[in-house]
Short mmCIF file of C-alpha atoms in Angstrom, two decimals:
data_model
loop_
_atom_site.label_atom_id
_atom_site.label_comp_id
_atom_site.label_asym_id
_atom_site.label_seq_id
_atom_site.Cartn_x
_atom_site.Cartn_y
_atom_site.Cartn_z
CA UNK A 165 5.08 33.94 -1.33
CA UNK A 166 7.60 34.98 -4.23
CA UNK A 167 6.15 35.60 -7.47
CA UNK A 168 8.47 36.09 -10.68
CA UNK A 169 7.59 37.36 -13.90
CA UNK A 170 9.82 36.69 -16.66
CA UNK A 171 9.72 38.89 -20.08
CA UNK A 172 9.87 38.47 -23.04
CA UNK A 173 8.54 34.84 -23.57
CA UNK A 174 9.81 34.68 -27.19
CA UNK A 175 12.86 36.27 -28.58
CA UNK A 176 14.81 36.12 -31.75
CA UNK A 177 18.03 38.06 -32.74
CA UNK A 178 20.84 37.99 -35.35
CA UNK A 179 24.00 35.96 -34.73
CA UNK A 180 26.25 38.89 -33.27
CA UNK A 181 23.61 41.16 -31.75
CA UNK A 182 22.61 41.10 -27.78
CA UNK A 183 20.28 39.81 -26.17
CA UNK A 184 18.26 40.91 -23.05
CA UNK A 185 15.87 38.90 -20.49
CA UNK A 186 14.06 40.57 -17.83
CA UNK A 187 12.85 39.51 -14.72
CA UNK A 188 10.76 41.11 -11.88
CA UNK A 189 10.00 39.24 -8.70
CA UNK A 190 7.69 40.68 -5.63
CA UNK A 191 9.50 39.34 -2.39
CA UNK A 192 12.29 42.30 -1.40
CA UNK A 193 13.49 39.15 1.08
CA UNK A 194 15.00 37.58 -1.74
CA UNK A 195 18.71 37.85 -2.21
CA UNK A 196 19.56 34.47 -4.45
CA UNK A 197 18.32 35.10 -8.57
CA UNK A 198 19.98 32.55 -10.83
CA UNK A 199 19.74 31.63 -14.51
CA UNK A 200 19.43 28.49 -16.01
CA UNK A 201 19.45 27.48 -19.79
CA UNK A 202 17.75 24.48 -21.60
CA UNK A 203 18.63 22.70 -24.75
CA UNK A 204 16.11 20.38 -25.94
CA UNK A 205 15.74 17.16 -24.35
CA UNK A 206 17.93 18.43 -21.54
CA UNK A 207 17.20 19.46 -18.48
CA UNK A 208 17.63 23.26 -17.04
CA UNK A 209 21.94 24.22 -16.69
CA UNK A 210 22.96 27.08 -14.39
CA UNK A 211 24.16 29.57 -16.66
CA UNK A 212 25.03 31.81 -14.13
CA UNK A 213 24.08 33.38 -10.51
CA UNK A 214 23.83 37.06 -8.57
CA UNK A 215 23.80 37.90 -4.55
CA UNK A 216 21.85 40.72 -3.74
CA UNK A 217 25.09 41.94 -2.55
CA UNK A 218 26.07 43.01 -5.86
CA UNK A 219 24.80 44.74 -8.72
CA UNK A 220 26.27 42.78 -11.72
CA UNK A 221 28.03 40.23 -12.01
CA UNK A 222 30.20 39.12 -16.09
CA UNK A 223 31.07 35.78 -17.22
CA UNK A 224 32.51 36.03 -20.87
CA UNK A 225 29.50 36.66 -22.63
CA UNK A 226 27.01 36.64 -20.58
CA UNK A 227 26.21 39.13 -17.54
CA UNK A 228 23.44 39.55 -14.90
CA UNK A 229 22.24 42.82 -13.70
CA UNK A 230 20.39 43.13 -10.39
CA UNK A 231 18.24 46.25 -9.15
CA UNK A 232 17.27 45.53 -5.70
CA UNK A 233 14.97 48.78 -5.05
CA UNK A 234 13.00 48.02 -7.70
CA UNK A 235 13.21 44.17 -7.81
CA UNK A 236 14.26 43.04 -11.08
CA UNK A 237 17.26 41.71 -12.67
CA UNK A 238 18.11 40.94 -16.29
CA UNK A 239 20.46 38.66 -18.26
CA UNK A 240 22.29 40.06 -21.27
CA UNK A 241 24.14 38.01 -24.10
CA UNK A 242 26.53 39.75 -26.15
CA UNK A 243 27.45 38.36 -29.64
CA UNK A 244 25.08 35.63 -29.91
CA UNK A 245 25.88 32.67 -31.35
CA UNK A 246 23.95 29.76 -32.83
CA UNK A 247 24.78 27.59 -29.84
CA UNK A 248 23.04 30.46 -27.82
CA UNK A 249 19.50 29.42 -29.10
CA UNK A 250 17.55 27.90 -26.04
CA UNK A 251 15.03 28.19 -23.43
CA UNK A 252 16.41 30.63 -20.61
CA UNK A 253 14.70 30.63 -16.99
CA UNK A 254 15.23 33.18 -14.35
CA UNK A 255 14.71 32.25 -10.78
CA UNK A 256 14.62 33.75 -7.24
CA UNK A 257 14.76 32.86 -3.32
CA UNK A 258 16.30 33.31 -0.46
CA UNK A 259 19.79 31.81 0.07
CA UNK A 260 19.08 29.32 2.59
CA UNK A 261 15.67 28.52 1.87
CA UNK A 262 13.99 25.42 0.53
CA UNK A 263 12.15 26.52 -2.64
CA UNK A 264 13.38 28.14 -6.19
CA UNK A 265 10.11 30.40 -8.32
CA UNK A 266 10.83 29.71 -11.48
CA UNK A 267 9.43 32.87 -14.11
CA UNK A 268 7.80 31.49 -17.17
CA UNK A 269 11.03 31.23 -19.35
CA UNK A 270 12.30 32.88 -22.56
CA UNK A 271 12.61 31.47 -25.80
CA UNK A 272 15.75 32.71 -27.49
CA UNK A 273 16.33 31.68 -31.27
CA UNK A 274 19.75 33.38 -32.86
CA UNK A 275 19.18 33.75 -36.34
CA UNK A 276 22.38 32.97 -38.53
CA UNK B 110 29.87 11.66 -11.62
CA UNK B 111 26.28 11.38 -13.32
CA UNK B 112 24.76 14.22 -11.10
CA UNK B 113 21.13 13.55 -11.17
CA UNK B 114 19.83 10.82 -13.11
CA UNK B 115 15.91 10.13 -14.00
CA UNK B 116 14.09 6.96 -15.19
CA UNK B 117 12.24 6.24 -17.73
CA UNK B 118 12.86 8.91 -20.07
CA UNK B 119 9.51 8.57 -21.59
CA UNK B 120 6.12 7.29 -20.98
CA UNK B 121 2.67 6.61 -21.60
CA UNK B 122 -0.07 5.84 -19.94
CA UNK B 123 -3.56 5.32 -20.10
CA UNK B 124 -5.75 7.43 -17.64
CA UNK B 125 -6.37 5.88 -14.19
CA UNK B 126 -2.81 3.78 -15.21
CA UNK B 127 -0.16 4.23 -11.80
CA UNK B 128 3.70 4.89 -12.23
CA UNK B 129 6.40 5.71 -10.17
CA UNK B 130 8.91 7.96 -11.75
CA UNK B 131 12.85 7.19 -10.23
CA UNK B 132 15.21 10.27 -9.23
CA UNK B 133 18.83 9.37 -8.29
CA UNK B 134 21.81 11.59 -7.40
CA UNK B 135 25.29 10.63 -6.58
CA UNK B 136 26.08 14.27 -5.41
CA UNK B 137 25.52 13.34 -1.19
CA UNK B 138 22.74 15.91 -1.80
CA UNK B 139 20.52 16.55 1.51
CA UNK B 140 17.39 18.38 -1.35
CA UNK B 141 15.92 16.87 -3.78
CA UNK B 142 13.22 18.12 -5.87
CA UNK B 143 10.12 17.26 -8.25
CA UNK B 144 9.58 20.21 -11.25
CA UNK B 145 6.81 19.72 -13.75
CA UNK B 146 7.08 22.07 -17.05
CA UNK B 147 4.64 22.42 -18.94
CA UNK B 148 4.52 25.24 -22.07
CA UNK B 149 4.36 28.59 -20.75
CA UNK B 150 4.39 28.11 -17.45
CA UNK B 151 7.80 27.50 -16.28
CA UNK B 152 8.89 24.78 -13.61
CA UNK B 153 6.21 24.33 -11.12
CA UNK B 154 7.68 22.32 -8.04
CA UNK B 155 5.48 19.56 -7.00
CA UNK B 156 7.03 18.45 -3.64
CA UNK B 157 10.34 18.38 -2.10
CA UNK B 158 12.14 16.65 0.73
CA UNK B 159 14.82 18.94 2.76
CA UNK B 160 16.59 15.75 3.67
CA UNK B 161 16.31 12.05 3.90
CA UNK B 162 13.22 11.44 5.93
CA UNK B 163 11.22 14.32 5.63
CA UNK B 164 9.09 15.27 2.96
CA UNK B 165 7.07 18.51 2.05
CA UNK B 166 4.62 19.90 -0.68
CA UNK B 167 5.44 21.97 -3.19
CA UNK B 168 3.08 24.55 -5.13
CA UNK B 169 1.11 21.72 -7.30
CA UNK B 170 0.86 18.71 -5.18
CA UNK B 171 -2.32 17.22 -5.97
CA UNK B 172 -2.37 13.64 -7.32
CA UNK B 173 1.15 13.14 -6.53
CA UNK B 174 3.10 11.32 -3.69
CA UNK B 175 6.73 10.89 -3.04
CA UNK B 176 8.92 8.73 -0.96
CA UNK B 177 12.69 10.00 -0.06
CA UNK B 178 14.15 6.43 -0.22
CA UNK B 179 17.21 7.46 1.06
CA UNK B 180 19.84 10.19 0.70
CA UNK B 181 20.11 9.36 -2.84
CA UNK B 182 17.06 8.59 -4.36
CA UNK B 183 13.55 10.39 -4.32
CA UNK B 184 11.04 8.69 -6.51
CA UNK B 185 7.30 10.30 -7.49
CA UNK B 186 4.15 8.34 -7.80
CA UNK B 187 1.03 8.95 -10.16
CA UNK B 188 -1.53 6.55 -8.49
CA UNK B 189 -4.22 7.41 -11.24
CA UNK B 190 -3.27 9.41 -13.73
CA UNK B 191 -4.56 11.91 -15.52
CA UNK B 192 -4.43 13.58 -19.15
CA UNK B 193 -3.52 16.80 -16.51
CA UNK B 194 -0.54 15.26 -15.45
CA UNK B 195 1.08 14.67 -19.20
CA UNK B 196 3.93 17.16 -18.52
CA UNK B 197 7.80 17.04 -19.02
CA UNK B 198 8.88 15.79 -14.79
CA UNK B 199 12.53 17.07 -13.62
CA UNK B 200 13.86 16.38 -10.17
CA UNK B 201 16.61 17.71 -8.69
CA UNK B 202 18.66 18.06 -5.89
CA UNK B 203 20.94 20.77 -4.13
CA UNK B 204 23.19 21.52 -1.02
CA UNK B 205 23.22 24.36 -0.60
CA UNK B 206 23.42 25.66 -4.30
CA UNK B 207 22.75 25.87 -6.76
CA UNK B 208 20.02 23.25 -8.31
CA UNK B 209 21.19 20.81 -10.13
CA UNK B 210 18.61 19.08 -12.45
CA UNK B 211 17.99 15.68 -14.38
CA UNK B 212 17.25 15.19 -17.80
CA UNK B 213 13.55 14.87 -17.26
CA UNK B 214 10.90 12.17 -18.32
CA UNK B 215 8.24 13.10 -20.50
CA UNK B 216 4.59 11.50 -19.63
CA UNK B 217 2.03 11.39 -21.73
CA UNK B 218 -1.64 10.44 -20.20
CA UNK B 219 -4.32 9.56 -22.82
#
């Protein structure tokens, strides 16, 4: 079955710089890799999504980059902001199947 | 709309104590979902139900049951707990996609 790892578990920038989560998964049949983000107390939001049919995809501040030969796909933040610090998950599957792998998550803390 | 709502929001119980944690979506969902989370290890999906009626285990089933109620509402039972089983729980529910989750309920077992 799908495994995904998810890199770094811990990160912590200044307010302004980027910031960069990796993921690798080990199932080249997956074509769905989302990303969620969790405030405390709250339960995972999708941030945003890629289809293995592209290669990036940009909304505002935040873009996903997908390399499908060597299965991984990243999530980059440019000028953090306080409101940026939280728990970020990446995810893959295939579209129409049943079950989401979770990585491990990333801990991102923007430091004013 | 709500989306996907979860009661109680926290617990405790006293190993070998049962519970039945309630998942509700107002979304006409056909998935729903049970998640545990538990520090460094991500969301770990416990069982699932495809639609109303059928039901299927996830990748950390044991000493859990479910019951899909009805389209809406997929509920998770702890018979006899255990201090294993304190975790934060999120269900959630999706049609295609993406997943949309609850708030969670956080259990603690002593």
């Amino acid at each position: 079955g799908e495994n995904v790892e998810q890199h770094p578990s811990t990160l912590s920038v200044q307010e302004g710089d980027s910031a960069v989560i990796k993921c690798t998964y080990s199932d080249s049949a997956s074509n769905y890799f989302p990303w969620y983000k969790q405030e405390l107390g709250k339960g995972p939001q999708l941030i945003i999504d890629i289809r293995s049919n592209v290669g990036e995809k940009k909304d505002q501040r935040i873009a996903v980059t997908l390399n499908k030969t060597a299965k991984h796909f990243s999530l980059h933040i440019t000028e953090t902001q306080p409101e940026d610090s939280a728990v970020y998950f990446c995810a893959a599957s295939l579209q129409g199947a049943q079950k989401l792998v979770f990585g491990q998550g990333t801990r991102l803390t923007i430091n004013p | 709309n709500a989306g996907v709502t979860q009661t109680p929001k926290f617990q405790v119980l006293k190993t070998g104590q049962s519970m039945t944690l309630q998942c509700a979506q107002d979304m006409n969902h056909n998935s729903m979902y049970w998640y545990r989370q538990d520090p460094g290890m991500g969301l770990r999906l416990i069982y699932y139900s495809a639609s109303e009626g059928t039901t299927d285990k996830g990748e950390v089933p044991n000493g859990y049951n479910v019951s899909r109620l009805n389209k809406r509402e997929f509920s998770l039972r702890l018979e006899s707990a255990a201090p294993s089983q304190t975790s934060v729980y999120f269900c959630a529910s999706k049609d295609p996609l993406p997943l949309h989750f609850g708030n969670g309920t956080r259990l603690t077992v002593t």
